[in-house]
Amino acid sequence: MSDPIDDSVQIPTADVRPLTPGERGGLSVRDLSTILEVTRALAAPFDLTTMLTEVTGAARQVLQAERSSVWLFDAAAAELVLKVSSDISDVRIPIGAGLVGACARDRTVINVPDCYADPRFNAETDRRSGFRTRCALTLPLVDHEDGLVGVMQVLNRSGGVFDAEDEALAAALAAQCAVALQRVRMTEALIEGEKMRAELDMARIVQRSTLPGTMPALAGYEAFGASQPAEQTGGDTFDLSLVDGQLLVVLGDATGHGIAPALSVTQMHAMLRMAFRLGADIETAYGQVNDQLADTLPDDRFITAFIGLLDPATHRLRFISAGQGPILHYQAASGSFARYPPTSFPLGAMHLPAPRAASTLEMQPGDVLLLLSDGIYEQHESGGEMFGEQRVERILLEHRDGPLADLSVRLLAAVQAFAAGVPQEDDITLVLLRRQAGSWRTFPPRLEALGALVAFTADAFERGGIDRRLLTTVDFVLEELFTNVVKYGLGTSQAPVTVRVELQAIAGGVAGSLTADGVADFDVTRAPQRDTSLPIEERQPGGLGLQLIGQLVDSVRYEYDVSQMRSRVTFRKTLA
């Protein structure tokens, strides 16, 4: 075995593009495109050398680094292995040696601004090669089963040292690289068996691993998704995950079914997750992912997809329906369905000069959003009749108040019973989203309504099964917010039509909101702070109640819609 070495053995790189003014403050479109290109490449078949080239090249460009490397973990030997190229012998270091070994041992990010000041750094190769290592960012590569697969390292940030933003970008690349490395090992393990069966098994495992393992917990909402391929692998996918407090909702359906469509939707799924993780909005994510897929998919292949982000504070869902339809929206207030047609072209069908603007729908209490792939609507019986939309609507109306998981089971059972033995010919995927009804009431903007507000709070706690130890705090918060609207928000020319108060049980506590129309913009979370250490006679009157709200609840958020003159305050309170 060769002598232990460290981070100074690196993959050579070309000149690094310098930062342009303003680029350092956020992710550029070019860098986002580069990362998505890597994500797309890692979701496709590849050899190890190609994969390492993709990852290290992207790391150097996005992080403005001079050199980069990926080390593979050899569990049998407890060593890390660097393969620079096919004609250079493996370089090995034991776990724990140097920055790379320490990163693998502790499974933690190591950001060293001055390598020569860190005792873990081995400078021997620097002295032999003449390369000067200034700073290093080293990250563990851990797969979805929490297994170590390797270490990624980048050296020498152009113009400075690596910061927290660089760590976040590198972590996103490292997460994709870890999954790709695990796929390499899976491929090597399966290659001894029957080739076609091995390819199908690998595609199925990779595809299923991209689906959510558990449904996200979002206050005031219930979400559920399921997928049932027609063959061992399918061309459908879905996602329900939280991104910066918002719910990402995705349903994708690639043309055909089998290995090729499975790889297509896996690419789309991985690129979308990466784009939103890096802060892209819906329009940018759709445009970038579409153009990447248009470059790689055959001319006769594309993916229909629904891509949406739900803001639980405003209950607005912004979405792009890329050839996916119909989108069914059950509106509880009227007991009717709204249908939304596709809003843009399918992903990968063609390059688009500019991304389409996202559409918006509002989720009212009790509303249900149904995203269903063609496998449900187009399932037919022996006579050729299709299951269709009306049967879907009827099943929802019959079971709209039950858990969404039960609704899914009943819907799939109804499709199977309708087919009466006719085989499933297309993949079936469904994504269901419901805004829980909760408890709400509107009040006139008068102080005389405070008694009714207190009664409503007590009733909401009783019906929602909310712990009554929180009742006094919630009463105080709502009374202060309501009084603030009445005393200071009405203005002189326009009064609010109503003040709406809503309470919803959440895990361990309660979420609440107060919405008022026709009021002036006054951010209660930025009210002037009162110095409570002063004697009472020296204190300024008012404002203490709003100040206490921030101390009593877990979180409080203020929003104002200028066009509607509408203010909205949301808060959460738990026993913890």
Coordinates of C-alpha atoms in Angstrom, one line a residue:
M1 CA 0.0 0.0 0.0
S2 CA 1.3 3.5 -0.8
D3 CA 2.2 6.0 1.9
P4 CA -0.8 7.9 3.3
I5 CA -1.3 11.1 1.5
D6 CA -4.0 13.7 1.7
D7 CA -5.7 16.4 -0.1
S8 CA -2.8 17.6 -2.3
V9 CA -3.4 14.7 -4.8
Q10 CA -6.2 16.3 -6.9
I11 CA -7.7 16.1 -10.4
P12 CA -6.1 18.9 -12.5
T13 CA -8.4 21.7 -13.8
A14 CA -8.5 24.3 -16.4
D15 CA -8.5 28.0 -15.6
V16 CA -11.4 29.0 -13.4
R17 CA -13.8 31.7 -14.6
P18 CA -13.5 34.7 -12.2
L19 CA -16.6 36.1 -10.5
T20 CA -18.5 38.9 -12.1
P21 CA -19.9 41.8 -10.1
G22 CA -23.0 40.8 -8.2
E23 CA -22.6 37.1 -8.9
R24 CA -21.2 36.3 -5.5
G25 CA -24.4 37.3 -3.8
G26 CA -26.5 34.5 -5.3
L27 CA -26.5 31.5 -7.6
S28 CA -26.2 32.6 -11.2
V29 CA -28.3 31.1 -14.0
R30 CA -25.1 29.7 -15.5
D31 CA -24.2 27.9 -12.3
L32 CA -27.8 26.6 -11.8
S33 CA -27.7 25.3 -15.3
T34 CA -24.3 23.6 -14.6
I35 CA -25.6 21.9 -11.5
L36 CA -28.7 20.7 -13.2
E37 CA -26.6 19.3 -16.0
V38 CA -24.7 17.3 -13.5
T39 CA -27.9 16.1 -11.8
R40 CA -29.2 15.0 -15.2
A41 CA -26.0 13.3 -16.1
L42 CA -25.8 11.4 -12.8
A43 CA -29.4 10.1 -13.3
A44 CA -28.4 8.5 -16.6
P45 CA -26.2 5.4 -17.3
F46 CA -22.5 6.3 -17.0
D47 CA -19.0 4.9 -16.1
L48 CA -17.1 5.9 -13.0
T49 CA -14.6 8.2 -14.8
T50 CA -17.4 10.1 -16.6
M51 CA -19.2 10.6 -13.3
L52 CA -16.1 11.9 -11.5
T53 CA -15.4 14.3 -14.4
E54 CA -19.0 15.6 -14.2
V55 CA -19.0 16.1 -10.4
T56 CA -15.5 17.6 -10.1
G57 CA -16.0 19.9 -13.1
A58 CA -19.2 21.3 -11.7
A59 CA -17.7 21.7 -8.2
R60 CA -14.8 23.8 -9.6
Q61 CA -17.1 26.0 -11.7
V62 CA -19.8 26.7 -9.2
L63 CA -17.5 27.0 -6.1
Q64 CA -14.8 28.9 -8.1
A65 CA -12.2 26.4 -7.0
E66 CA -8.8 25.6 -8.5
R67 CA -8.9 21.8 -7.9
S68 CA -11.4 19.2 -6.8
S69 CA -11.5 15.4 -6.2
V70 CA -13.8 12.6 -5.2
W71 CA -12.5 9.8 -3.0
L72 CA -14.3 6.4 -2.9
F73 CA -14.7 4.4 0.4
D74 CA -13.4 0.9 0.3
A75 CA -15.3 -0.6 3.3
A76 CA -13.3 -3.9 3.2
A77 CA -10.0 -2.1 3.6
A78 CA -11.3 0.8 5.6
E79 CA -9.6 3.1 3.1
L80 CA -10.4 6.0 0.8
V81 CA -9.4 5.5 -2.9
L82 CA -8.8 8.3 -5.4
K83 CA -8.9 7.3 -9.1
V84 CA -7.5 10.3 -11.0
S85 CA -7.7 8.6 -14.4
S86 CA -7.7 5.2 -16.0
D87 CA -3.9 5.2 -16.5
I88 CA -2.8 6.3 -13.0
S89 CA -2.6 3.9 -10.1
D90 CA -5.1 4.2 -7.3
V91 CA -4.1 6.4 -4.4
R92 CA -5.2 5.2 -1.0
I93 CA -5.4 6.7 2.5
P94 CA -6.7 5.1 5.7
I95 CA -9.8 6.4 7.4
G96 CA -8.8 9.2 9.8
A97 CA -5.7 10.3 7.9
G98 CA -5.6 13.9 6.8
L99 CA -8.6 16.2 6.1
V100 CA -10.2 13.6 3.8
G101 CA -9.8 10.8 6.3
A102 CA -11.1 12.9 9.2
C103 CA -14.1 13.9 7.1
A104 CA -14.9 10.3 6.4
R105 CA -14.4 9.2 10.0
D106 CA -16.5 11.9 11.5
R107 CA -19.0 12.3 8.6
T108 CA -19.0 16.0 9.0
V109 CA -18.2 19.0 6.7
I110 CA -14.7 20.4 7.2
N111 CA -14.1 23.9 6.0
V112 CA -10.4 25.0 6.6
P113 CA -9.6 28.6 5.6
D114 CA -5.8 28.0 6.1
C115 CA -4.7 24.5 5.5
Y116 CA -1.1 25.0 6.7
A117 CA -2.5 26.1 10.0
D118 CA -4.5 22.9 10.4
P119 CA -2.5 19.9 11.9
R120 CA -4.7 17.4 10.0
F121 CA -3.4 18.7 6.6
N122 CA -0.6 16.8 4.9
A123 CA 1.6 19.2 2.9
E124 CA 4.0 16.6 1.6
T125 CA 2.5 16.4 -1.9
D126 CA 2.4 20.3 -2.1
R127 CA 6.1 20.3 -1.5
R128 CA 6.7 17.6 -4.2
S129 CA 4.3 19.1 -6.8
G130 CA 4.8 22.8 -6.3
F131 CA 1.1 23.4 -5.9
R132 CA 0.2 25.6 -2.9
T133 CA -3.0 24.7 -1.1
R134 CA -4.5 27.6 0.7
C135 CA -8.0 26.6 1.8
A136 CA -10.1 23.4 1.5
L137 CA -13.7 22.4 1.7
T138 CA -14.2 18.7 2.4
L139 CA -17.6 16.9 2.5
P140 CA -18.7 13.4 3.3
L141 CA -20.7 11.5 0.7
V142 CA -23.5 9.6 2.4
D143 CA -26.2 7.7 0.6
H144 CA -30.0 7.6 1.4
E145 CA -29.4 4.7 3.8
D146 CA -26.9 6.7 5.8
G147 CA -23.9 4.7 4.4
L148 CA -20.6 6.3 3.7
V149 CA -19.7 6.0 0.0
G150 CA -16.8 8.6 -0.2
V151 CA -15.6 12.1 0.3
M152 CA -15.6 15.2 -2.0
Q153 CA -13.0 17.9 -1.7
V154 CA -12.4 21.3 -3.4
L155 CA -9.4 23.5 -3.0
N156 CA -8.5 27.2 -3.2
R157 CA -11.6 29.4 -3.5
S158 CA -10.9 32.1 -6.1
G159 CA -10.5 35.4 -4.4
G160 CA -10.9 34.2 -0.8
V161 CA -12.1 31.3 1.4
F162 CA -15.1 29.0 1.3
D163 CA -18.1 30.4 3.2
A164 CA -21.5 29.0 4.4
E165 CA -23.1 29.6 1.0
D166 CA -20.3 27.5 -0.6
E167 CA -20.9 24.8 1.9
A168 CA -24.6 24.7 1.0
L169 CA -23.9 24.5 -2.7
A170 CA -21.2 21.8 -2.2
A171 CA -23.6 19.8 0.0
A172 CA -26.2 19.8 -2.8
L173 CA -23.6 18.4 -5.2
A174 CA -22.4 16.0 -2.6
A175 CA -25.8 14.6 -2.1
Q176 CA -26.3 13.9 -5.8
C177 CA -22.8 12.4 -6.0
A178 CA -23.4 10.0 -3.1
V179 CA -26.5 8.6 -4.8
A180 CA -24.6 8.3 -8.1
L181 CA -21.7 6.5 -6.4
Q182 CA -24.1 4.1 -4.7
R183 CA -25.7 3.4 -8.1
V184 CA -22.2 2.5 -9.5
R185 CA -21.8 -0.1 -6.7
M186 CA -25.3 -1.4 -7.3
T187 CA -24.5 -1.8 -11.0
E188 CA -21.2 -3.6 -10.3
A189 CA -23.0 -6.0 -8.0
L190 CA -25.7 -6.8 -10.5
I191 CA -23.6 -7.1 -13.6
E192 CA -22.8 -10.8 -12.9
G193 CA -26.4 -11.7 -13.1
E194 CA -28.8 -11.7 -16.0
K195 CA -28.3 -8.4 -17.8
M196 CA -31.9 -7.5 -18.6
R197 CA -33.1 -8.5 -15.1
A198 CA -30.3 -6.6 -13.5
E199 CA -31.0 -3.5 -15.5
L200 CA -34.7 -3.7 -14.6
D201 CA -34.0 -4.2 -10.9
M202 CA -31.5 -1.3 -10.9
A203 CA -33.9 1.0 -12.6
R204 CA -36.7 0.1 -10.3
I205 CA -34.6 0.6 -7.2
V206 CA -33.3 3.9 -8.4
Q207 CA -36.7 5.1 -9.4
R208 CA -38.4 4.0 -6.2
S209 CA -35.7 5.6 -4.1
T210 CA -36.6 9.0 -5.5
L211 CA -40.2 8.8 -4.3
P212 CA -41.0 10.2 -0.8
G213 CA -40.6 7.6 1.9
T214 CA -43.0 9.4 4.2
M215 CA -45.6 12.1 3.6
P216 CA -44.7 15.6 4.8
A217 CA -46.2 17.1 7.9
L218 CA -47.6 20.6 7.1
A219 CA -49.8 22.4 9.6
G220 CA -53.4 22.7 8.3
Y221 CA -52.8 20.3 5.4
E222 CA -52.9 16.6 4.6
A223 CA -50.9 15.2 1.7
F224 CA -50.6 11.8 0.2
G225 CA -49.1 10.2 -2.9
A226 CA -48.8 6.7 -4.4
S227 CA -47.5 5.2 -7.6
Q228 CA -48.3 1.8 -9.2
P229 CA -46.2 1.0 -12.4
A230 CA -47.7 -1.1 -15.2
E231 CA -44.4 -3.0 -15.4
Q232 CA -41.4 -3.5 -13.2
T233 CA -40.4 0.0 -13.8
G234 CA -42.7 2.9 -14.7
G235 CA -42.7 6.3 -16.4
D236 CA -44.5 8.1 -13.6
T237 CA -43.1 9.9 -10.5
F238 CA -44.3 12.2 -7.8
D239 CA -42.9 14.4 -5.0
L240 CA -44.3 15.9 -1.9
S241 CA -41.6 17.6 0.1
L242 CA -41.0 20.8 2.1
V243 CA -38.8 23.5 0.6
D244 CA -38.1 26.5 2.8
G245 CA -41.5 26.1 4.6
Q246 CA -43.4 25.6 1.3
L247 CA -44.8 22.3 0.0
L248 CA -43.3 21.1 -3.3
V249 CA -46.0 19.2 -5.3
V250 CA -44.9 17.3 -8.4
L251 CA -46.5 14.7 -10.6
G252 CA -44.6 13.5 -13.7
D253 CA -45.6 11.1 -16.5
A254 CA -43.1 10.2 -19.2
T255 CA -44.2 8.8 -22.5
G256 CA -44.2 5.0 -22.5
H257 CA -43.2 2.8 -19.6
G258 CA -40.2 0.6 -18.8
I259 CA -36.5 1.5 -18.4
A260 CA -36.2 4.5 -20.7
P261 CA -39.2 6.4 -19.3
A262 CA -38.1 5.5 -15.7
L263 CA -34.7 7.1 -16.3
S264 CA -36.4 10.1 -17.9
V265 CA -38.6 10.9 -14.9
T266 CA -35.7 10.1 -12.5
Q267 CA -33.7 12.8 -14.3
M268 CA -36.6 15.2 -14.1
H269 CA -37.2 14.5 -10.5
A270 CA -33.6 14.9 -9.5
M271 CA -33.2 18.2 -11.4
L272 CA -36.3 19.7 -10.0
R273 CA -35.3 18.9 -6.4
M274 CA -31.9 20.3 -7.0
A275 CA -33.3 23.5 -8.6
F276 CA -35.7 24.2 -5.7
R277 CA -33.1 23.3 -3.1
L278 CA -30.9 26.0 -4.6
G279 CA -33.6 28.6 -4.4
A280 CA -34.9 28.7 -8.0
D281 CA -38.5 29.9 -8.5
I282 CA -41.0 27.8 -10.4
E283 CA -40.5 29.6 -13.7
T284 CA -36.7 29.3 -13.6
A285 CA -36.8 25.6 -12.5
Y286 CA -39.3 24.7 -15.2
G287 CA -37.3 26.6 -17.9
Q288 CA -33.9 25.1 -16.9
V289 CA -35.1 21.6 -16.5
N290 CA -37.1 21.7 -19.7
D291 CA -34.1 22.9 -21.7
Q292 CA -31.8 20.2 -20.2
L293 CA -34.3 17.5 -21.1
A294 CA -34.9 18.9 -24.6
D295 CA -31.1 18.4 -25.2
T296 CA -31.1 14.7 -24.1
L297 CA -34.5 13.1 -24.7
P298 CA -35.2 11.6 -28.1
D299 CA -37.4 13.6 -30.4
D300 CA -40.4 11.4 -29.7
R301 CA -40.1 11.5 -25.9
F302 CA -41.3 14.1 -23.4
I303 CA -42.7 14.3 -19.8
T304 CA -46.0 15.8 -18.8
A305 CA -45.7 17.2 -15.3
F306 CA -47.5 19.3 -12.7
I307 CA -45.0 21.4 -10.7
G308 CA -46.4 23.5 -7.8
L309 CA -45.3 25.3 -4.6
L310 CA -47.9 25.7 -1.8
D311 CA -47.4 28.6 0.7
P312 CA -49.2 27.4 3.8
A313 CA -49.4 30.9 5.2
T314 CA -51.4 32.3 2.3
H315 CA -52.9 29.0 1.1
R316 CA -51.9 29.9 -2.4
L317 CA -50.5 27.3 -4.7
R318 CA -48.4 28.6 -7.7
F319 CA -48.0 26.0 -10.4
I320 CA -47.1 25.2 -14.0
S321 CA -48.9 22.3 -15.6
A322 CA -46.5 21.1 -18.3
G323 CA -49.0 19.2 -20.5
Q324 CA -50.5 17.6 -17.4
G325 CA -54.3 17.6 -17.2
P326 CA -57.0 17.8 -16.1
I327 CA -56.1 19.2 -12.7
L328 CA -59.1 18.7 -10.4
H329 CA -59.8 21.1 -7.5
Y330 CA -62.7 20.1 -5.2
Q331 CA -64.0 23.4 -3.7
A332 CA -65.6 22.5 -0.4
A333 CA -67.5 25.8 0.0
S334 CA -69.6 25.1 -3.2
G335 CA -69.3 21.3 -3.3
S336 CA -68.2 21.6 -6.9
F337 CA -65.0 20.9 -9.0
A338 CA -62.8 23.4 -10.8
R339 CA -60.7 22.1 -13.7
Y340 CA -57.4 23.5 -14.7
P341 CA -56.0 22.7 -18.2
P342 CA -52.3 22.5 -19.0
T343 CA -50.6 25.8 -18.8
S344 CA -47.4 25.1 -20.8
F345 CA -45.7 22.5 -23.1
P346 CA -44.5 19.1 -21.8
L347 CA -41.0 19.0 -20.4
G348 CA -38.4 18.1 -23.0
A349 CA -40.6 18.6 -26.0
M350 CA -38.7 21.7 -27.2
H351 CA -36.6 24.6 -26.1
L352 CA -38.6 27.6 -24.8
P353 CA -37.3 31.1 -25.3
A354 CA -38.7 32.2 -21.9
P355 CA -40.4 30.3 -19.1
R356 CA -44.2 30.6 -18.8
A357 CA -45.6 32.5 -15.9
A358 CA -47.0 30.2 -13.2
S359 CA -50.8 30.1 -12.4
T360 CA -52.3 30.4 -9.0
L361 CA -55.1 28.6 -7.1
E362 CA -56.2 29.2 -3.6
M363 CA -56.9 26.3 -1.2
Q364 CA -59.9 27.1 1.0
P365 CA -60.8 25.1 4.1
G366 CA -61.9 21.6 3.1
D367 CA -60.6 21.9 -0.5
V368 CA -58.9 18.9 -2.1
L369 CA -56.5 19.0 -5.1
L370 CA -56.4 15.8 -7.2
L371 CA -53.4 15.1 -9.5
L372 CA -53.9 11.8 -11.3
S373 CA -51.9 10.3 -14.2
D374 CA -53.5 9.0 -17.3
G375 CA -53.4 5.5 -16.0
I376 CA -56.5 6.2 -13.9
Y377 CA -58.6 8.2 -16.4
E378 CA -57.8 6.0 -19.3
Q379 CA -58.1 2.6 -17.7
H380 CA -60.7 0.7 -19.7
E381 CA -62.9 -2.3 -19.3
S382 CA -63.4 -5.1 -21.9
G383 CA -65.9 -3.0 -23.9
G384 CA -63.4 -0.1 -24.3
E385 CA -65.2 2.4 -22.0
M386 CA -62.7 4.5 -19.9
F387 CA -62.9 5.1 -16.2
G388 CA -63.0 8.9 -16.8
E389 CA -63.3 12.0 -14.6
Q390 CA -66.9 11.6 -13.4
R391 CA -66.1 8.3 -11.6
V392 CA -63.2 10.0 -9.9
E393 CA -65.4 12.9 -8.8
R394 CA -68.0 10.6 -7.5
I395 CA -65.6 8.6 -5.3
L396 CA -64.1 11.9 -3.9
L397 CA -67.6 13.2 -3.0
E398 CA -68.4 9.9 -1.2
H399 CA -65.1 9.8 0.8
R400 CA -64.0 13.5 0.9
D401 CA -63.9 13.6 4.8
G402 CA -61.8 10.5 5.4
P403 CA -58.0 10.2 5.4
L404 CA -56.4 10.7 2.0
A405 CA -54.7 7.4 2.2
D406 CA -58.1 5.7 2.4
L407 CA -59.3 7.8 -0.5
S408 CA -56.4 6.5 -2.5
V409 CA -57.1 2.9 -1.6
R410 CA -60.8 3.3 -2.6
L411 CA -59.9 5.0 -5.8
L412 CA -57.4 2.4 -6.9
A413 CA -59.9 -0.4 -5.9
A414 CA -62.6 1.2 -8.0
V415 CA -60.3 1.4 -11.0
Q416 CA -59.4 -2.3 -10.6
A417 CA -63.1 -3.3 -10.2
F418 CA -64.1 -1.3 -13.2
A419 CA -61.4 -2.9 -15.4
A420 CA -62.9 -6.3 -14.4
G421 CA -59.7 -8.3 -15.3
V422 CA -58.5 -6.1 -18.1
P423 CA -54.7 -5.7 -17.4
Q424 CA -53.3 -2.3 -16.3
E425 CA -51.7 -0.9 -19.5
D426 CA -50.4 2.4 -18.1
D427 CA -48.7 3.5 -15.0
I428 CA -50.9 4.9 -12.2
T429 CA -49.8 7.7 -10.0
L430 CA -51.9 10.0 -7.8
V431 CA -51.1 13.0 -5.6
L432 CA -53.8 14.2 -3.2
L433 CA -53.7 17.4 -1.1
R434 CA -56.3 18.6 1.3
R435 CA -56.6 21.8 3.3
Q436 CA -58.1 20.8 6.6
A437 CA -61.3 22.5 7.4
G438 CA -60.3 23.6 10.9
S439 CA -62.4 26.2 12.8
W440 CA -62.9 29.7 11.6
R441 CA -65.3 32.6 12.1
T442 CA -65.7 36.2 10.9
F443 CA -66.2 39.1 13.3
P444 CA -67.2 42.7 12.9
P445 CA -64.4 45.2 13.6
R446 CA -65.8 46.4 16.9
L447 CA -64.5 45.9 20.5
E448 CA -67.9 44.5 21.5
A449 CA -67.0 41.4 19.5
L450 CA -64.3 40.4 21.9
G451 CA -66.7 38.3 23.9
A452 CA -67.7 36.3 20.8
L453 CA -64.0 35.9 19.9
V454 CA -63.3 34.4 23.3
A455 CA -66.2 32.0 23.0
F456 CA -65.1 31.0 19.5
T457 CA -61.6 30.2 20.8
A458 CA -62.9 28.0 23.5
D459 CA -65.2 26.1 21.1
A460 CA -62.4 25.7 18.5
F461 CA -60.2 24.2 21.2
E462 CA -63.0 21.8 22.2
R463 CA -63.8 20.6 18.7
G464 CA -60.2 20.4 17.6
G465 CA -59.0 18.5 20.6
I466 CA -56.4 21.2 21.3
D467 CA -54.6 21.2 24.7
R468 CA -56.5 23.7 26.9
R469 CA -53.2 24.7 28.6
L470 CA -52.6 26.8 25.5
L471 CA -56.0 28.5 25.6
T472 CA -55.1 31.5 27.8
T473 CA -52.1 32.3 25.6
V474 CA -54.1 32.0 22.4
D475 CA -56.9 34.2 23.8
F476 CA -54.4 36.9 24.7
V477 CA -52.7 36.8 21.3
L478 CA -56.0 37.0 19.4
E479 CA -57.4 39.7 21.6
E480 CA -54.3 41.9 21.1
L481 CA -54.3 41.4 17.3
F482 CA -58.0 42.0 17.1
T483 CA -57.8 45.1 19.2
N484 CA -54.9 46.4 17.2
V485 CA -57.0 46.2 14.0
V486 CA -60.0 47.9 15.5
K487 CA -58.0 50.8 17.2
Y488 CA -55.3 51.5 14.6
G489 CA -56.1 49.7 11.3
L490 CA -59.4 51.1 10.2
G491 CA -58.2 54.4 8.9
T492 CA -60.6 57.3 8.1
S493 CA -61.9 56.4 4.7
Q494 CA -62.5 52.6 4.6
A495 CA -63.4 50.0 7.2
P496 CA -62.8 46.3 6.8
V497 CA -65.8 44.2 5.8
T498 CA -64.8 41.5 8.2
V499 CA -62.1 40.2 10.4
R500 CA -61.6 36.5 9.9
V501 CA -60.0 34.3 12.7
E502 CA -59.0 30.7 12.1
L503 CA -57.6 28.1 14.4
Q504 CA -56.2 24.7 13.4
A505 CA -54.8 21.8 15.6
I506 CA -51.2 20.9 14.8
A507 CA -48.9 18.4 16.4
G508 CA -48.4 19.4 20.0
G509 CA -50.3 22.7 19.7
V510 CA -52.3 25.1 17.5
A511 CA -51.8 27.3 14.5
G512 CA -53.9 30.5 14.1
S513 CA -54.4 33.4 11.8
L514 CA -56.2 36.7 11.8
T515 CA -57.1 38.3 8.4
A516 CA -58.5 41.8 8.0
D517 CA -59.6 43.6 4.8
G518 CA -59.5 47.3 4.1
V519 CA -56.8 48.1 6.7
A520 CA -53.7 50.1 6.7
D521 CA -50.3 48.4 6.5
F522 CA -49.0 48.0 10.1
D523 CA -46.5 45.1 10.7
V524 CA -47.2 43.9 14.2
T525 CA -44.0 42.0 14.3
R526 CA -42.1 45.3 13.9
A527 CA -43.9 47.3 16.6
P528 CA -41.6 49.6 18.6
Q529 CA -40.1 47.8 21.6
R530 CA -41.0 49.1 25.1
D531 CA -38.4 49.3 27.8
T532 CA -40.0 47.4 30.6
S533 CA -37.1 48.2 33.0
L534 CA -38.3 51.9 33.3
P535 CA -40.6 53.0 36.0
I536 CA -44.2 52.9 35.0
E537 CA -44.6 56.7 35.0
E538 CA -41.7 56.9 32.5
R539 CA -42.9 54.3 30.0
Q540 CA -44.6 55.2 26.8
P541 CA -48.2 53.9 26.7
G542 CA -49.3 51.1 24.4
G543 CA -47.4 48.5 22.4
L544 CA -46.6 46.2 25.3
G545 CA -49.2 43.6 24.2
L546 CA -47.8 43.3 20.7
Q547 CA -44.3 43.0 22.2
L548 CA -45.4 40.1 24.4
I549 CA -46.9 38.2 21.5
G550 CA -43.5 37.5 20.1
Q551 CA -42.4 36.1 23.4
L552 CA -45.4 34.0 24.0
V553 CA -45.7 32.1 20.7
D554 CA -43.3 29.8 18.8
S555 CA -43.5 31.9 15.6
V556 CA -45.5 34.9 14.2
R557 CA -45.6 36.2 10.6
Y558 CA -47.1 39.3 9.1
E559 CA -48.2 39.8 5.4
Y560 CA -49.9 42.6 3.6
D561 CA -51.5 42.7 0.2
V562 CA -51.5 46.3 -1.0
S563 CA -54.0 45.7 -3.8
Q564 CA -56.6 44.2 -1.4
M565 CA -55.6 46.3 1.6
R566 CA -55.5 43.0 3.4
S567 CA -53.4 42.2 6.4
R568 CA -52.8 38.7 7.7
V569 CA -51.0 37.6 10.9
T570 CA -50.3 33.9 11.4
F571 CA -48.8 32.3 14.5
R572 CA -48.0 28.9 16.0
K573 CA -48.0 27.8 19.6
T574 CA -47.0 24.4 21.0
L575 CA -46.4 23.1 24.5
A576 CA -42.8 22.4 23.7

